[in-house]
Short mmCIF file of N, CA and C in Angstrom, two decimals:
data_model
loop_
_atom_site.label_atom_id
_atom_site.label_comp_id
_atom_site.label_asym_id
_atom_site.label_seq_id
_atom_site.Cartn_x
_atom_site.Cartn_y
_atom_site.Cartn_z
N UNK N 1 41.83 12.81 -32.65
CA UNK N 1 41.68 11.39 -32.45
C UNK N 1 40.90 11.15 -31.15
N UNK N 2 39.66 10.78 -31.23
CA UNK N 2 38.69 10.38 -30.11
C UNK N 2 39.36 9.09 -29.20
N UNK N 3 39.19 8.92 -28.20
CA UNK N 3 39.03 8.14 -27.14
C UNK N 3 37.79 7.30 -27.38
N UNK N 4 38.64 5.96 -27.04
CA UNK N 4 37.09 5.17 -27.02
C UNK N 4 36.89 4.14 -25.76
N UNK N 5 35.95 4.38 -25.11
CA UNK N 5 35.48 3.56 -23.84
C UNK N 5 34.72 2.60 -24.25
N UNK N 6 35.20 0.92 -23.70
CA UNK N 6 34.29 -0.04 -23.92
C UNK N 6 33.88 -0.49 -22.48
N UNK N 7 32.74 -0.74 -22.07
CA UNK N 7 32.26 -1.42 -20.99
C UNK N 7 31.78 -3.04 -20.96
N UNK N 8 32.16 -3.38 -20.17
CA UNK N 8 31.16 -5.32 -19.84
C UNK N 8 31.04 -4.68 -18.43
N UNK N 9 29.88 -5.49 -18.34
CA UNK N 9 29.41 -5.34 -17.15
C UNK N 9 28.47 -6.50 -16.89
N UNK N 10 28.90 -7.25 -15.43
CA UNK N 10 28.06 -8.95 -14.95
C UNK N 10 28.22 -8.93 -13.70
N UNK N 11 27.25 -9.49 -12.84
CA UNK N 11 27.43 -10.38 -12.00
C UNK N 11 28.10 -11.67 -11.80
N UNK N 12 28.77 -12.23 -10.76
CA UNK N 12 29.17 -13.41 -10.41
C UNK N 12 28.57 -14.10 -8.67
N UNK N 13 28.74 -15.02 -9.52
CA UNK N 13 28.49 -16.15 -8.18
C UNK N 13 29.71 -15.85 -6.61
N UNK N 14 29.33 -15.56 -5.38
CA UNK N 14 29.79 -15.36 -4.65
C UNK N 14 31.40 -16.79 -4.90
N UNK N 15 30.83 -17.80 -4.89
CA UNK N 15 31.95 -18.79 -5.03
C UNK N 15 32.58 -18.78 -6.07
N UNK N 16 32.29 -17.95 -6.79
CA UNK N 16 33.58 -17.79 -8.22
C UNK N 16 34.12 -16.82 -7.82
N UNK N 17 34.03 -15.67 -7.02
CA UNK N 17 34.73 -14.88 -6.58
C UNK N 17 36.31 -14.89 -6.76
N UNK N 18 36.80 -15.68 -6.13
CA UNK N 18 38.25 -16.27 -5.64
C UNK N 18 38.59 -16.18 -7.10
N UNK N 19 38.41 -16.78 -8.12
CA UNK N 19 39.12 -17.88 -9.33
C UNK N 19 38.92 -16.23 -9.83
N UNK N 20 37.82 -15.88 -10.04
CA UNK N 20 37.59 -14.37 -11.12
C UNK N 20 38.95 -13.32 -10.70
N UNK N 21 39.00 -12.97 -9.36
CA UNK N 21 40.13 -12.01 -8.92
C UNK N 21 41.24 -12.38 -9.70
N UNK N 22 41.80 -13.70 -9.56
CA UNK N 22 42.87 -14.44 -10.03
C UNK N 22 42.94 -14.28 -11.18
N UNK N 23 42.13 -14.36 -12.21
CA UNK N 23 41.80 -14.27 -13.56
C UNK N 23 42.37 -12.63 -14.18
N UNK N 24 41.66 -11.52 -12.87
CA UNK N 24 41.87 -10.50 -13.75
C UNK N 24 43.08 -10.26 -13.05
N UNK N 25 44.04 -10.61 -12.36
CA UNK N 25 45.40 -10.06 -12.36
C UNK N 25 45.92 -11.11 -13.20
N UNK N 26 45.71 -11.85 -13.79
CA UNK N 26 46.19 -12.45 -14.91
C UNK N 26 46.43 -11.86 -16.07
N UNK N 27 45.11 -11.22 -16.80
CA UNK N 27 44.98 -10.43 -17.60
C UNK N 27 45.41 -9.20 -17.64
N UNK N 28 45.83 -8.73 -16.56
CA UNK N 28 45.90 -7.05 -16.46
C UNK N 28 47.26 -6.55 -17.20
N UNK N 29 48.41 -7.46 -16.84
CA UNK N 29 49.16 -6.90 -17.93
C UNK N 29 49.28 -6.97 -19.53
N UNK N 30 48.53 -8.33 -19.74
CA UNK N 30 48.19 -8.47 -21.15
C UNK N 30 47.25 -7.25 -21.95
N UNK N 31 46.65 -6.55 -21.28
CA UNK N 31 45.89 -5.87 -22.12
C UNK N 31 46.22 -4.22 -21.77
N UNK N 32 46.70 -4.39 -20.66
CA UNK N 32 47.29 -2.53 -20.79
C UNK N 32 48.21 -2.43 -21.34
N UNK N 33 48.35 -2.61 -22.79
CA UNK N 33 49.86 -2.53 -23.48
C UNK N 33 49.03 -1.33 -24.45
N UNK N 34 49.92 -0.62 -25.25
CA UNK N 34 49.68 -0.07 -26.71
C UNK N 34 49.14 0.64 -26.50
N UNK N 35 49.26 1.50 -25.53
CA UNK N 35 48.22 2.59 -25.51
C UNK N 35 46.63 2.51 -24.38
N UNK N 36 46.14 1.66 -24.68
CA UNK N 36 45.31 0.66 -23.76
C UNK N 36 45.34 0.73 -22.66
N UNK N 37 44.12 1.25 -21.74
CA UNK N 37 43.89 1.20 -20.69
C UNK N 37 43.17 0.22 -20.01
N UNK N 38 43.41 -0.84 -19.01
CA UNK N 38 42.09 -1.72 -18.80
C UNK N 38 41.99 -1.87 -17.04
N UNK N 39 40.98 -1.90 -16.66
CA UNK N 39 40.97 -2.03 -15.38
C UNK N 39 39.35 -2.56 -14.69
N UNK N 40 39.64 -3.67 -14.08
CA UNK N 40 38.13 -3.78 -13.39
C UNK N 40 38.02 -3.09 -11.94
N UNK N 41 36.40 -2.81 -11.93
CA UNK N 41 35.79 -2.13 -10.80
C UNK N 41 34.58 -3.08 -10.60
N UNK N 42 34.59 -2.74 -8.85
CA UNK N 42 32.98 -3.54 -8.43
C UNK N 42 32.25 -2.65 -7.95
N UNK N 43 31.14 -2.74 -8.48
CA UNK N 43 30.09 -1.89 -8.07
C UNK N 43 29.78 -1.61 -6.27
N UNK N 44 29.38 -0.48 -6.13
CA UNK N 44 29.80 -0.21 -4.39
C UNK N 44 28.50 -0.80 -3.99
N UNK N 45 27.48 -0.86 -4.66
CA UNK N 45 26.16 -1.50 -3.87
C UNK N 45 25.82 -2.83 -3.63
N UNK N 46 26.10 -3.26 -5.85
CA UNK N 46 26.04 -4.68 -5.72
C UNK N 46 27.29 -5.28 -5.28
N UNK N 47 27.38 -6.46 -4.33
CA UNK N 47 28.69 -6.92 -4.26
C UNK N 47 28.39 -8.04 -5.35
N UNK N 48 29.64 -8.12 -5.75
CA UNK N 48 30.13 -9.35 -6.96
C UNK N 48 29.79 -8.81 -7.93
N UNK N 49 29.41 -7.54 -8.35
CA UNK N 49 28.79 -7.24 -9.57
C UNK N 49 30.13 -6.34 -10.15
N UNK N 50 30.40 -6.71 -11.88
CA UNK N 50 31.30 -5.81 -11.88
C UNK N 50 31.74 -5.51 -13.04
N UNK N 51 32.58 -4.37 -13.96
CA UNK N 51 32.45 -3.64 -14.74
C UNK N 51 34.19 -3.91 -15.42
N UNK N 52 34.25 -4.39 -16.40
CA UNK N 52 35.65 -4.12 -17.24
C UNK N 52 35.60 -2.95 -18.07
N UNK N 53 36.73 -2.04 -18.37
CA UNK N 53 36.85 -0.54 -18.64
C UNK N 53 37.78 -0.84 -19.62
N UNK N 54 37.76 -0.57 -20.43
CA UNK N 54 38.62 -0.54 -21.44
C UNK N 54 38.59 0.83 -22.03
N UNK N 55 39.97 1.57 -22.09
CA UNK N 55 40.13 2.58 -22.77
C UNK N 55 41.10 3.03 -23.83
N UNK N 56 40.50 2.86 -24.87
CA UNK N 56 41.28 2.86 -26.09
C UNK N 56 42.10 4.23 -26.66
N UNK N 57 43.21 4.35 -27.19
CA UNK N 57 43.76 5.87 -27.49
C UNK N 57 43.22 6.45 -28.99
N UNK N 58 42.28 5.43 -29.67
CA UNK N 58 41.61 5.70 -31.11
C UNK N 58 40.97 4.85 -31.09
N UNK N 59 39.90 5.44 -32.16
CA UNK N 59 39.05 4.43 -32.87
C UNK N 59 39.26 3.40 -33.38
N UNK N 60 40.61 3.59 -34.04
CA UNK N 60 41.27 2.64 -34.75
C UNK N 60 41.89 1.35 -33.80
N UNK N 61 42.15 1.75 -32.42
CA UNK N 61 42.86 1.11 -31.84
C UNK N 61 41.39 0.16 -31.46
N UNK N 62 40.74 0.98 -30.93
CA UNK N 62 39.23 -0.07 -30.51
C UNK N 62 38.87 -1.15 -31.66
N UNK N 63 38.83 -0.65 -32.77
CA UNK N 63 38.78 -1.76 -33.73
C UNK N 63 39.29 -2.84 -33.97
N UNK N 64 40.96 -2.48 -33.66
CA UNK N 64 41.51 -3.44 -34.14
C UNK N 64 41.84 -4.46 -33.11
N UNK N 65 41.57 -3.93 -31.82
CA UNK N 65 41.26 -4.63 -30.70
C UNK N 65 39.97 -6.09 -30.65
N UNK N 66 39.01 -5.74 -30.92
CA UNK N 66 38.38 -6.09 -32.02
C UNK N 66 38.52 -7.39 -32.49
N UNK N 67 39.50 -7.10 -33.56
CA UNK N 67 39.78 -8.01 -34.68
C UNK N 67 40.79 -9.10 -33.67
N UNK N 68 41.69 -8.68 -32.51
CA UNK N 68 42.85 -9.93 -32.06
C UNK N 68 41.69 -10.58 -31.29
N UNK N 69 43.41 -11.80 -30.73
CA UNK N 69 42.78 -12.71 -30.24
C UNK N 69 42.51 -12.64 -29.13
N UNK N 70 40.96 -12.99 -28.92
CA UNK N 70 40.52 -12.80 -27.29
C UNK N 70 41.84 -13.81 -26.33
N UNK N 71 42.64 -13.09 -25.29
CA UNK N 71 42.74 -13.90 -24.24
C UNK N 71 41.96 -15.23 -23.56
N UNK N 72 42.73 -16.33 -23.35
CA UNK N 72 41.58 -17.60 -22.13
C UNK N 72 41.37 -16.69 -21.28
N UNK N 73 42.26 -15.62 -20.48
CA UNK N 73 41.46 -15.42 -19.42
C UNK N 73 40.26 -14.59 -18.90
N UNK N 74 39.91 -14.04 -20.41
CA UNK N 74 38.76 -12.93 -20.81
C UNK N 74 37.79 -14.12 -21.40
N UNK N 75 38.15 -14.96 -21.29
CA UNK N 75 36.85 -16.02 -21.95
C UNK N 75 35.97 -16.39 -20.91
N UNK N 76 37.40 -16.81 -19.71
CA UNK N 76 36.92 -17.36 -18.32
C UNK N 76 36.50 -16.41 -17.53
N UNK N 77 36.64 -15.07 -17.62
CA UNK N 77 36.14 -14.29 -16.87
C UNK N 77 34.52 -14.25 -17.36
N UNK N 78 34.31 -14.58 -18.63
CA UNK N 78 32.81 -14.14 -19.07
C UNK N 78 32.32 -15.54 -18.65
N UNK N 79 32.94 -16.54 -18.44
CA UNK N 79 32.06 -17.90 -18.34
C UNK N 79 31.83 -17.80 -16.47
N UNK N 80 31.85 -16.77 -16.13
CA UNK N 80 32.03 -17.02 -14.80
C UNK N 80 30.42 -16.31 -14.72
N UNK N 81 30.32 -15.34 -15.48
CA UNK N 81 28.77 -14.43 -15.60
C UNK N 81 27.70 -15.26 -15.07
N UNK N 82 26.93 -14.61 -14.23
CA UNK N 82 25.83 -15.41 -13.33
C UNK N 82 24.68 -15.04 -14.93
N UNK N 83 23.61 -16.50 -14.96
CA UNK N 83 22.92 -16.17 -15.96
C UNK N 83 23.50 -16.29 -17.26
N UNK N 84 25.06 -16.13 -17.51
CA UNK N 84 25.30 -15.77 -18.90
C UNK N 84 24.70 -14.42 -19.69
N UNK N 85 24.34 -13.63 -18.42
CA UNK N 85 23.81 -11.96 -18.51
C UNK N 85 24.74 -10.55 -18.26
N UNK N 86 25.52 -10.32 -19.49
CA UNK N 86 26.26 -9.87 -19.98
C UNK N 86 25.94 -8.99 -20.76
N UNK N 87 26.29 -7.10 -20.27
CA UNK N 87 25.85 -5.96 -20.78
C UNK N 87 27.29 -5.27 -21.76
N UNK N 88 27.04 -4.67 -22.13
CA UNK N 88 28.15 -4.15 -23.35
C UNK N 88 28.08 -2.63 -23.58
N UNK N 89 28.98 -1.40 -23.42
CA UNK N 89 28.81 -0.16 -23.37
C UNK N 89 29.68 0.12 -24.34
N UNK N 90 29.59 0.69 -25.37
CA UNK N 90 30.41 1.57 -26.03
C UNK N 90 30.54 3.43 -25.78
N UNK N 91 31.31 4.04 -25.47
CA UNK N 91 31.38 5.47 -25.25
C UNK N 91 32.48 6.29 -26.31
N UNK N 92 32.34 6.96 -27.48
CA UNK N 92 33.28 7.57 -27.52
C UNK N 92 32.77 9.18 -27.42
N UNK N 93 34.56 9.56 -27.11
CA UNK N 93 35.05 11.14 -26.62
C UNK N 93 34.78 11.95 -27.57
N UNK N 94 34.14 13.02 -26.79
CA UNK N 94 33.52 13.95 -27.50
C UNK N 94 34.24 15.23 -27.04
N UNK N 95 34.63 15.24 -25.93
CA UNK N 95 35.11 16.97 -25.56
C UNK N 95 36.55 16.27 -24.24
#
Protein backbone atom coordinates (compact mmCIF):
# COMPACT_ATOMS: atom_id res chain seq x y z
CA UNK A 1 0.00 0.00 0.00
CA UNK A 2 1.74 3.25 -1.35
CA UNK A 3 1.83 6.49 0.49
CA UNK A 4 0.46 9.38 -1.06
CA UNK A 5 1.82 13.04 -0.79
CA UNK A 6 -0.40 15.95 -1.78
CA UNK A 7 1.11 19.46 -2.00
CA UNK A 8 -0.59 23.31 -2.30
CA UNK A 9 1.65 25.61 -2.42
CA UNK A 10 0.87 29.98 -2.39
CA UNK A 11 1.88 33.01 -1.41
CA UNK A 12 0.08 35.44 0.96
CA UNK A 13 -0.28 38.97 1.56
CA UNK A 14 1.98 40.07 4.47
CA UNK A 15 -1.45 41.44 6.19
CA UNK A 16 -3.25 38.18 5.94
CA UNK A 17 -0.57 36.71 7.72
CA UNK A 18 -2.21 36.93 11.25
CA UNK A 19 -5.91 35.50 10.14
CA UNK A 20 -3.96 32.53 7.85
CA UNK A 21 -1.82 31.25 11.11
CA UNK A 22 -5.18 31.26 12.94
CA UNK A 23 -6.83 29.39 10.22
CA UNK A 24 -4.29 26.61 10.11
CA UNK A 25 -4.36 25.82 13.85
CA UNK A 26 -7.88 25.65 13.27
CA UNK A 27 -7.67 23.06 10.82
CA UNK A 28 -4.87 21.04 12.13
CA UNK A 29 -6.79 18.82 14.18
CA UNK A 30 -9.54 18.33 11.73
CA UNK A 31 -7.48 16.78 9.21
CA UNK A 32 -4.77 14.72 11.03
CA UNK A 33 -7.31 12.12 11.87
CA UNK A 34 -7.46 8.51 10.02
CA UNK A 35 -4.32 7.92 9.33
CA UNK A 36 -3.62 11.42 7.76
CA UNK A 37 -0.88 13.44 8.10
CA UNK A 38 -1.18 17.31 7.56
CA UNK A 39 1.07 20.03 8.35
CA UNK A 40 2.02 23.53 6.96
CA UNK A 41 5.59 24.82 6.24
CA UNK A 42 7.00 28.30 5.07
CA UNK A 43 9.40 28.44 2.74
CA UNK A 44 12.94 29.61 4.34
CA UNK A 45 13.60 32.19 1.49
CA UNK A 46 10.25 33.34 0.51
CA UNK A 47 8.62 34.81 3.57
CA UNK A 48 4.75 34.33 3.47
CA UNK A 49 5.13 31.78 0.95
CA UNK A 50 3.86 28.42 1.90
CA UNK A 51 3.27 24.74 1.39
CA UNK A 52 0.29 22.36 2.87
CA UNK A 53 1.58 18.54 3.12
CA UNK A 54 -0.74 16.19 3.22
CA UNK A 55 0.15 12.63 3.77
CA UNK A 56 -2.07 9.98 3.06
CA UNK A 57 -1.64 6.10 4.42
CA UNK A 58 -3.22 4.82 0.73
CA UNK A 59 -4.31 5.61 -2.34
CA UNK A 60 -7.50 4.89 -1.37
CA UNK A 61 -7.37 7.13 1.51
CA UNK A 62 -6.14 10.13 -0.91
CA UNK A 63 -9.15 9.53 -2.91
CA UNK A 64 -11.55 9.43 -0.74
CA UNK A 65 -10.21 12.44 0.83
CA UNK A 66 -11.06 13.75 -2.30
CA UNK A 67 -14.53 12.95 -2.42
CA UNK A 68 -15.37 14.74 1.59
CA UNK A 69 -16.22 17.81 2.52
CA UNK A 70 -13.71 20.51 2.08
CA UNK A 71 -13.40 22.30 5.56
CA UNK A 72 -14.35 26.61 5.71
CA UNK A 73 -11.10 26.77 6.96
CA UNK A 74 -9.24 25.20 3.88
CA UNK A 75 -11.48 27.39 1.71
CA UNK A 76 -10.25 30.50 3.65
CA UNK A 77 -6.91 29.53 3.66
CA UNK A 78 -6.98 29.33 -0.33
CA UNK A 79 -8.95 32.69 -0.53
CA UNK A 80 -6.17 34.24 1.24
CA UNK A 81 -3.67 33.16 -2.02
CA UNK A 82 -1.97 36.32 -3.37
CA UNK A 83 -3.10 36.35 -7.20
CA UNK A 84 -5.44 33.40 -6.67
CA UNK A 85 -1.96 31.53 -7.81
CA UNK A 86 -2.22 28.25 -6.49
CA UNK A 87 0.23 25.17 -7.33
CA UNK A 88 -0.84 21.49 -6.69
CA UNK A 89 1.76 18.43 -6.21
CA UNK A 90 0.82 15.00 -6.23
CA UNK A 91 3.73 12.38 -5.06
CA UNK A 92 3.19 8.82 -4.63
CA UNK A 93 5.67 6.20 -2.71
CA UNK A 94 7.67 4.27 -4.53
CA UNK A 95 10.46 2.73 -2.22
Amino acid sequence: MARVQFIISYEIAEQDRHKYLQLVNEVLPILNTNGTTYSVFEDDIRKNYFSEVYIYPSEEAFEAADDAETPSQIEAMMGLAKDHKVTYQTLKQVA
